[in-house]
Structures are given as C-alpha cells and as structure tokens.
PDB file of C-alpha atoms in Angstrom:
ATOM      1  CA  UNK A   1     -30.012  69.032  10.033  1.00 87.00           C
ATOM      2  CA  UNK A   2     -29.332  71.386  12.437  1.00 91.00           C
ATOM      3  CA  UNK A   3     -30.839  71.059  15.791  1.00 94.00           C
ATOM      4  CA  UNK A   4     -29.650  73.968  18.070  1.00 95.00           C
ATOM      5  CA  UNK A   5     -30.675  72.026  21.226  1.00 93.00           C
ATOM      6  CA  UNK A   6     -27.552  69.921  19.996  1.00 91.00           C
ATOM      7  CA  UNK A   7     -25.402  72.851  20.422  1.00 93.00           C
ATOM      8  CA  UNK A   8     -22.424  72.536  22.816  1.00 93.00           C
ATOM      9  CA  UNK A   9     -19.055  73.024  23.814  1.00 95.00           C
ATOM     10  CA  UNK A  10     -17.378  69.889  22.695  1.00 92.00           C
ATOM     11  CA  UNK A  11     -14.250  69.525  19.721  1.00 92.00           C
ATOM     12  CA  UNK A  12     -15.630  68.022  16.321  1.00 92.00           C
ATOM     13  CA  UNK A  13     -14.690  64.119  15.424  1.00 89.00           C
ATOM     14  CA  UNK A  14     -12.773  64.930  12.491  1.00 93.00           C
ATOM     15  CA  UNK A  15      -9.985  66.961  14.774  1.00 96.00           C
ATOM     16  CA  UNK A  16      -6.602  64.959  14.811  1.00 98.00           C
ATOM     17  CA  UNK A  17      -6.004  63.547  18.177  1.00 97.00           C
ATOM     18  CA  UNK A  18      -2.876  61.662  19.817  1.00 97.00           C
ATOM     19  CA  UNK A  19      -5.395  58.794  20.198  1.00 97.00           C
ATOM     20  CA  UNK A  20      -6.632  58.607  16.920  1.00 97.00           C
ATOM     21  CA  UNK A  21      -3.744  59.469  14.482  1.00 98.00           C
ATOM     22  CA  UNK A  22      -0.891  57.860  13.064  1.00 98.00           C
ATOM     23  CA  UNK A  23       1.545  59.548  11.225  1.00 98.00           C
ATOM     24  CA  UNK A  24       3.484  58.060   7.880  1.00 98.00           C
ATOM     25  CA  UNK A  25       7.259  59.605   6.565  1.00 98.00           C
ATOM     26  CA  UNK A  26       7.778  58.479   3.410  1.00 98.00           C
ATOM     27  CA  UNK A  27      10.976  58.532   1.635  1.00 98.00           C
ATOM     28  CA  UNK A  28      12.888  61.678   2.960  1.00 98.00           C
ATOM     29  CA  UNK A  29      15.912  60.521   1.998  1.00 97.00           C
ATOM     30  CA  UNK A  30      19.144  62.946   0.117  1.00 97.00           C
ATOM     31  CA  UNK A  31      18.581  61.343  -3.455  1.00 96.00           C
ATOM     32  CA  UNK A  32      15.321  62.375  -3.631  1.00 96.00           C
ATOM     33  CA  UNK A  33      15.528  65.346  -1.800  1.00 97.00           C
ATOM     34  CA  UNK A  34      18.366  66.604  -4.543  1.00 97.00           C
ATOM     35  CA  UNK A  35      15.203  65.977  -6.686  1.00 97.00           C
ATOM     36  CA  UNK A  36      13.066  68.661  -5.036  1.00 98.00           C
ATOM     37  CA  UNK A  37      12.303  71.977  -7.066  1.00 98.00           C
ATOM     38  CA  UNK A  38       8.513  73.222  -5.358  1.00 98.00           C
ATOM     39  CA  UNK A  39       9.997  74.691  -2.656  1.00 96.00           C
ATOM     40  CA  UNK A  40      13.133  75.666  -0.399  1.00 97.00           C
ATOM     41  CA  UNK A  41      14.281  72.361   0.437  1.00 98.00           C
ATOM     42  CA  UNK A  42      15.889  73.386   3.883  1.00 98.00           C
ATOM     43  CA  UNK A  43      12.162  74.760   4.749  1.00 98.00           C
ATOM     44  CA  UNK A  44      10.809  70.917   3.783  1.00 98.00           C
ATOM     45  CA  UNK A  45      13.654  70.098   6.210  1.00 98.00           C
ATOM     46  CA  UNK A  46      12.450  72.214   8.676  1.00 98.00           C
ATOM     47  CA  UNK A  47       9.124  71.118   8.474  1.00 98.00           C
ATOM     48  CA  UNK A  48       9.328  67.013   8.698  1.00 98.00           C
ATOM     49  CA  UNK A  49      11.722  67.163  11.684  1.00 98.00           C
ATOM     50  CA  UNK A  50       8.986  69.861  13.795  1.00 98.00           C
ATOM     51  CA  UNK A  51       6.533  67.084  12.875  1.00 98.00           C
ATOM     52  CA  UNK A  52       8.921  64.267  14.096  1.00 98.00           C
ATOM     53  CA  UNK A  53       8.673  66.321  17.184  1.00 98.00           C
ATOM     54  CA  UNK A  54       5.166  66.437  17.379  1.00 98.00           C
ATOM     55  CA  UNK A  55       4.412  62.790  17.029  1.00 98.00           C
ATOM     56  CA  UNK A  56       7.081  62.413  19.660  1.00 98.00           C
ATOM     57  CA  UNK A  57       5.797  64.905  21.756  1.00 98.00           C
ATOM     58  CA  UNK A  58       1.877  63.430  21.889  1.00 98.00           C
ATOM     59  CA  UNK A  59       3.100  59.538  21.640  1.00 98.00           C
ATOM     60  CA  UNK A  60       1.394  59.397  18.552  1.00 98.00           C
ATOM     61  CA  UNK A  61       2.152  56.104  16.113  1.00 98.00           C
ATOM     62  CA  UNK A  62       5.022  56.860  13.556  1.00 98.00           C
ATOM     63  CA  UNK A  63       6.049  54.478  10.439  1.00 98.00           C
ATOM     64  CA  UNK A  64       8.923  55.423   8.624  1.00 98.00           C
ATOM     65  CA  UNK A  65       9.713  54.276   4.989  1.00 98.00           C
ATOM     66  CA  UNK A  66      12.290  54.561   2.653  1.00 98.00           C
ATOM     67  CA  UNK A  67      12.747  53.768  -1.024  1.00 97.00           C
ATOM     68  CA  UNK A  68      15.967  51.447  -2.582  1.00 94.00           C
ATOM     69  CA  UNK A  69      17.787  52.937   0.719  1.00 94.00           C
ATOM     70  CA  UNK A  70      21.223  51.175  -0.414  1.00 95.00           C
ATOM     71  CA  UNK A  71      20.939  51.275  -3.968  1.00 94.00           C
ATOM     72  CA  UNK A  72      19.808  54.504  -4.578  1.00 93.00           C
ATOM     73  CA  UNK A  73      18.059  57.101  -2.784  1.00 96.00           C
ATOM     74  CA  UNK A  74      20.489  56.867   0.387  1.00 96.00           C
ATOM     75  CA  UNK A  75      19.432  56.731   4.198  1.00 97.00           C
ATOM     76  CA  UNK A  76      16.680  58.135   5.719  1.00 98.00           C
ATOM     77  CA  UNK A  77      17.079  61.741   6.934  1.00 97.00           C
ATOM     78  CA  UNK A  78      19.513  61.661   9.723  1.00 97.00           C
ATOM     79  CA  UNK A  79      17.443  64.491  11.400  1.00 97.00           C
ATOM     80  CA  UNK A  80      14.811  62.118  11.263  1.00 97.00           C
ATOM     81  CA  UNK A  81      16.167  59.064  12.431  1.00 97.00           C
ATOM     82  CA  UNK A  82      18.043  61.136  15.472  1.00 98.00           C
ATOM     83  CA  UNK A  83      14.044  61.772  16.109  1.00 98.00           C
ATOM     84  CA  UNK A  84      13.233  58.170  16.545  1.00 98.00           C
ATOM     85  CA  UNK A  85      16.457  56.485  17.777  1.00 96.00           C
ATOM     86  CA  UNK A  86      15.694  52.149  17.191  1.00 95.00           C
ATOM     87  CA  UNK A  87      13.152  53.017  15.090  1.00 96.00           C
ATOM     88  CA  UNK A  88      12.240  50.696  12.319  1.00 97.00           C
ATOM     89  CA  UNK A  89      12.802  51.826   8.916  1.00 98.00           C
ATOM     90  CA  UNK A  90      10.497  50.062   5.737  1.00 98.00           C
ATOM     91  CA  UNK A  91      12.599  49.895   3.162  1.00 98.00           C
ATOM     92  CA  UNK A  92      10.739  49.530  -0.266  1.00 97.00           C
ATOM     93  CA  UNK A  93      11.035  48.815  -3.624  1.00 96.00           C
ATOM     94  CA  UNK A  94       7.908  49.835  -5.160  1.00 96.00           C
ATOM     95  CA  UNK A  95       7.184  53.012  -5.371  1.00 97.00           C
ATOM     96  CA  UNK A  96       3.939  53.472  -4.412  1.00 98.00           C
ATOM     97  CA  UNK A  97       4.129  52.484   0.008  1.00 98.00           C
ATOM     98  CA  UNK A  98       1.187  51.288   0.262  1.00 98.00           C
ATOM     99  CA  UNK A  99       1.974  48.234  -1.851  1.00 98.00           C
ATOM    100  CA  UNK A 100       4.694  47.282   0.333  1.00 98.00           C
ATOM    101  CA  UNK A 101       2.970  44.783   2.658  1.00 98.00           C
ATOM    102  CA  UNK A 102       5.407  45.759   5.353  1.00 98.00           C
ATOM    103  CA  UNK A 103       4.199  49.135   5.420  1.00 98.00           C
ATOM    104  CA  UNK A 104       0.592  48.478   5.220  1.00 98.00           C
ATOM    105  CA  UNK A 105       0.897  46.071   8.439  1.00 98.00           C
ATOM    106  CA  UNK A 106       2.721  48.683  10.471  1.00 98.00           C
ATOM    107  CA  UNK A 107      -0.005  51.236   9.767  1.00 98.00           C
ATOM    108  CA  UNK A 108      -2.668  48.780  10.276  1.00 98.00           C
ATOM    109  CA  UNK A 109      -1.084  47.855  13.894  1.00 98.00           C
ATOM    110  CA  UNK A 110      -1.475  51.149  15.074  1.00 98.00           C
ATOM    111  CA  UNK A 111      -5.276  50.653  15.149  1.00 97.00           C
ATOM    112  CA  UNK A 112      -6.192  54.494  13.841  1.00 97.00           C
ATOM    113  CA  UNK A 113      -7.733  55.603  11.213  1.00 97.00           C
ATOM    114  CA  UNK A 114      -5.823  59.334  10.635  1.00 98.00           C
ATOM    115  CA  UNK A 115      -2.796  59.025   8.740  1.00 98.00           C
ATOM    116  CA  UNK A 116      -1.432  61.733   8.581  1.00 98.00           C
ATOM    117  CA  UNK A 117       1.152  61.899   5.215  1.00 98.00           C
ATOM    118  CA  UNK A 118       4.186  63.458   4.617  1.00 98.00           C
ATOM    119  CA  UNK A 119       6.678  62.444   2.253  1.00 98.00           C
ATOM    120  CA  UNK A 120       9.126  63.137  -0.968  1.00 98.00           C
ATOM    121  CA  UNK A 121       8.173  63.464  -3.746  1.00 97.00           C
ATOM    122  CA  UNK A 122       4.707  64.705  -3.503  1.00 98.00           C
ATOM    123  CA  UNK A 123       3.864  63.440  -7.486  1.00 98.00           C
ATOM    124  CA  UNK A 124       4.379  59.544  -7.118  1.00 97.00           C
ATOM    125  CA  UNK A 125       5.746  58.324  -3.438  1.00 96.00           C
ATOM    126  CA  UNK A 126       3.201  60.567  -1.608  1.00 98.00           C
ATOM    127  CA  UNK A 127       0.030  60.816  -3.930  1.00 98.00           C
ATOM    128  CA  UNK A 128       0.065  56.651  -4.783  1.00 98.00           C
ATOM    129  CA  UNK A 129      -0.196  56.344  -0.918  1.00 98.00           C
ATOM    130  CA  UNK A 130      -2.648  58.560  -0.766  1.00 98.00           C
ATOM    131  CA  UNK A 131      -4.728  57.585  -2.675  1.00 98.00           C
ATOM    132  CA  UNK A 132      -3.882  53.729  -2.310  1.00 98.00           C
ATOM    133  CA  UNK A 133      -5.050  54.708   1.081  1.00 98.00           C
ATOM    134  CA  UNK A 134      -8.234  56.472   1.090  1.00 98.00           C
ATOM    135  CA  UNK A 135     -10.121  53.691  -1.622  1.00 98.00           C
ATOM    136  CA  UNK A 136      -9.347  51.647   1.423  1.00 98.00           C
ATOM    137  CA  UNK A 137     -11.579  53.680   4.236  1.00 98.00           C
ATOM    138  CA  UNK A 138      -8.593  55.665   5.950  1.00 98.00           C
ATOM    139  CA  UNK A 139      -8.875  59.328   6.200  1.00 98.00           C
ATOM    140  CA  UNK A 140      -5.311  60.706   4.780  1.00 98.00           C
ATOM    141  CA  UNK A 141      -3.992  64.539   6.280  1.00 98.00           C
ATOM    142  CA  UNK A 142      -1.752  65.701   3.811  1.00 98.00           C
ATOM    143  CA  UNK A 143       1.393  67.538   5.419  1.00 98.00           C
ATOM    144  CA  UNK A 144       2.266  69.617   2.241  1.00 98.00           C
ATOM    145  CA  UNK A 145       5.106  71.188   3.952  1.00 98.00           C
ATOM    146  CA  UNK A 146       6.791  68.390   5.199  1.00 98.00           C
ATOM    147  CA  UNK A 147       6.440  67.335   1.888  1.00 98.00           C
ATOM    148  CA  UNK A 148       8.027  67.949  -2.136  1.00 98.00           C
ATOM    149  CA  UNK A 149       8.064  67.286  -5.829  1.00 98.00           C
ATOM    150  CA  UNK A 150       9.929  68.022  -8.657  1.00 98.00           C
ATOM    151  CA  UNK A 151       8.699  71.401  -9.818  1.00 98.00           C
ATOM    152  CA  UNK A 152       5.980  74.182  -8.070  1.00 98.00           C
ATOM    153  CA  UNK A 153       3.487  72.714 -10.872  1.00 98.00           C
ATOM    154  CA  UNK A 154       3.950  68.552  -9.457  1.00 98.00           C
ATOM    155  CA  UNK A 155       3.282  69.624  -6.016  1.00 98.00           C
ATOM    156  CA  UNK A 156       0.852  71.502  -6.423  1.00 98.00           C
ATOM    157  CA  UNK A 157      -1.180  69.217  -9.216  1.00 98.00           C
ATOM    158  CA  UNK A 158      -0.438  65.917  -6.777  1.00 98.00           C
ATOM    159  CA  UNK A 159      -2.035  68.054  -3.970  1.00 98.00           C
ATOM    160  CA  UNK A 160      -5.047  68.911  -5.989  1.00 98.00           C
ATOM    161  CA  UNK A 161      -5.518  65.108  -6.553  1.00 98.00           C
ATOM    162  CA  UNK A 162      -5.034  63.915  -3.423  1.00 98.00           C
ATOM    163  CA  UNK A 163      -7.658  66.873  -2.074  1.00 98.00           C
ATOM    164  CA  UNK A 164     -10.397  65.970  -4.979  1.00 98.00           C
ATOM    165  CA  UNK A 165      -9.890  62.358  -3.483  1.00 98.00           C
ATOM    166  CA  UNK A 166     -10.973  63.269  -0.269  1.00 98.00           C
ATOM    167  CA  UNK A 167      -7.621  64.106   1.815  1.00 98.00           C
ATOM    168  CA  UNK A 168      -7.370  67.192   3.433  1.00 98.00           C
ATOM    169  CA  UNK A 169      -4.337  69.611   3.216  1.00 98.00           C
ATOM    170  CA  UNK A 170      -2.534  70.444   7.032  1.00 98.00           C
ATOM    171  CA  UNK A 171       0.874  71.563   7.378  1.00 98.00           C
ATOM    172  CA  UNK A 172       3.474  70.706  10.092  1.00 98.00           C
ATOM    173  CA  UNK A 173       2.248  73.105  12.802  1.00 98.00           C
ATOM    174  CA  UNK A 174      -1.066  73.383  12.421  1.00 98.00           C
ATOM    175  CA  UNK A 175      -0.834  69.450  13.460  1.00 98.00           C
ATOM    176  CA  UNK A 176       1.387  70.277  16.134  1.00 98.00           C
ATOM    177  CA  UNK A 177      -1.137  72.435  17.579  1.00 98.00           C
ATOM    178  CA  UNK A 178      -4.181  70.686  16.944  1.00 98.00           C
ATOM    179  CA  UNK A 179      -2.648  67.985  18.910  1.00 98.00           C
ATOM    180  CA  UNK A 180      -2.135  69.923  21.613  1.00 97.00           C
ATOM    181  CA  UNK A 181      -5.349  72.038  21.694  1.00 96.00           C
ATOM    182  CA  UNK A 182      -5.732  72.975  25.144  1.00 94.00           C
ATOM    183  CA  UNK A 183      -2.977  75.264  26.420  1.00 91.00           C
ATOM    184  CA  UNK A 184      -3.879  74.417  29.550  1.00 92.00           C
ATOM    185  CA  UNK A 185      -2.688  70.683  28.835  1.00 93.00           C
ATOM    186  CA  UNK A 186       0.266  70.614  30.624  1.00 93.00           C
ATOM    187  CA  UNK A 187       1.248  67.380  30.311  1.00 96.00           C
ATOM    188  CA  UNK A 188       2.868  68.606  26.305  1.00 97.00           C
ATOM    189  CA  UNK A 189       3.073  71.836  26.870  1.00 94.00           C
ATOM    190  CA  UNK A 190       6.566  72.742  27.681  1.00 94.00           C
ATOM    191  CA  UNK A 191       6.907  69.857  24.580  1.00 96.00           C
ATOM    192  CA  UNK A 192       5.170  71.690  22.178  1.00 96.00           C
ATOM    193  CA  UNK A 193       6.218  74.755  23.432  1.00 95.00           C
ATOM    194  CA  UNK A 194      10.442  73.721  22.992  1.00 96.00           C
ATOM    195  CA  UNK A 195       9.027  72.152  18.957  1.00 97.00           C
ATOM    196  CA  UNK A 196       7.906  75.928  18.566  1.00 97.00           C
ATOM    197  CA  UNK A 197      10.959  77.547  19.559  1.00 96.00           C
ATOM    198  CA  UNK A 198      13.403  75.304  17.476  1.00 97.00           C
ATOM    199  CA  UNK A 199      11.456  75.072  14.186  1.00 97.00           C
ATOM    200  CA  UNK A 200       8.133  77.697  14.260  1.00 96.00           C
ATOM    201  CA  UNK A 201      10.224  80.690  12.681  1.00 95.00           C
ATOM    202  CA  UNK A 202       9.324  83.941  13.909  1.00 95.00           C
ATOM    203  CA  UNK A 203       6.014  82.383  15.815  1.00 94.00           C
ATOM    204  CA  UNK A 204       8.974  80.493  17.792  1.00 94.00           C
ATOM    205  CA  UNK A 205      11.319  83.832  18.323  1.00 94.00           C
ATOM    206  CA  UNK A 206       7.700  85.319  19.425  1.00 92.00           C
ATOM    207  CA  UNK A 207       7.765  82.660  22.585  1.00 91.00           C
ATOM    208  CA  UNK A 208      11.069  83.025  22.843  1.00 91.00           C
ATOM    209  CA  UNK A 209      10.122  86.963  24.001  1.00 91.00           C
ATOM    210  CA  UNK A 210       7.158  86.221  25.457  1.00 88.00           C
ATOM    211  CA  UNK A 211       8.338  83.835  28.115  1.00 87.00           C
ATOM    212  CA  UNK A 212      11.214  86.436  28.344  1.00 87.00           C
ATOM    213  CA  UNK A 213       9.210  88.791  29.202  1.00 88.00           C
ATOM    214  CA  UNK A 214       6.186  87.804  30.997  1.00 84.00           C
ATOM    215  CA  UNK A 215       7.470  84.660  32.319  1.00 73.00           C
ATOM    216  CA  UNK A 216       7.760  81.019  31.284  1.00 68.00           C
ATOM    217  CA  UNK A 217       4.257  80.438  31.935  1.00 66.00           C
ATOM    218  CA  UNK A 218       3.562  81.967  28.338  1.00 65.00           C
ATOM    219  CA  UNK A 219       0.987  80.370  26.391  1.00 62.00           C
ATOM    220  CA  UNK A 220      -0.021  80.393  23.053  1.00 63.00           C
TER     221      UNK A 220
END
C-alpha cells in the first residue's frame, strides 16, 4: 500500500549493484556463433565483450562456461577470455548449464542471488538454465543483445518464455549504467567511460566529443 510518508530519495532494492549480482556467460564459442541467425553476430560479440568489461570494471563475479569445447564447439570467445585472463572456464556436456554441478557450485559460491545471464543459443543454452535458476529462487536478468538464437523467432520466443517465467530483459549498456548509477562515483567512472567509448557506438563517440570539447570531466 502506498504511504507518502515512506517516500524518500533512494534506490530500489530491485536494482543491480556490484554487490548483489553475478554474471554468467554461457557458450560464447565459434561453433555456436556460426549458428546464430537472430541478428548481427559482430554486434553480439561487441555486446558480450562490453558486458564482460562491465563485470571487470565493477568487480562483479563472472562465471564462464563452454559446452563440448574440444569435441565440437571450440574455445571460448578469445575477446571474452582476454577480459578475464587466467579465469577458469567450466566445460560441460549438458545443454542445460544448471545441470552441471561445477557451474552451480560456482554461482552459489558468490553468494549472489541476481544472475546476469547471456549466452548462445537463446532457445537452448540460455532458456534452460534461466528457467532452472528461476525455479530455485534466483532472480535472472537476461542480456538479450549479448545472446543470440538460430533465427529471430527462436531468439524472441525464448526471451518471451523466460519473461513469462519471471526473468527480466536487459541490454549490456543498461547493465553497465545501472551498476554505475551515480556519475559522481569516481572510482569506476573512468573505467565506465572507457567501456562506453570502446563498445557503445554512437554513444561512445558522443563521449569522445564531449571530453574533447568540454573536457575530461564531461559526464553521461
């Protein structure tokens, strides 16, 4: 019930923060990218790397996983591996990552309840763990532009299925800015602006322009 006396300046508890979330990257591998037909694959790669750099900038725990890396799908996306040098990559045989004990243990070890999820393909390797984690009480945020399916319909229907089960659709830039949330937060501001300039397209060019004309302190 609405009580105006409880209204105050403050963030919602539903917001993603560096302290309440974990990112899970599922099967960003060559063979999986070959089958993506839901959108531009270069754009998916860009969004995935931008999302990964957001995790690094805010020290958000990341879980990396592949499926059949040596026998079929190939290694994890090199650009993604470069963001997390030396990071363990959990290889599985199951299409549903949430049926892999090592992956679930890695997520549980973070102590975080909000899972920021991206992967290939949306209709299989993303929707299956999303539904499984939701059923067990996790909050799942699906990064749609860092994910892809074999066709536009496959991707969209999978997203709709996850939303119907309670998942929340987001984009990589939305995650990045929600984690920052305050332009005066100087400890991460510089890193955020670098990610924006590298991966946010026209927005990034706008930052380059603003910093060149207004100065390095230009925000937003």
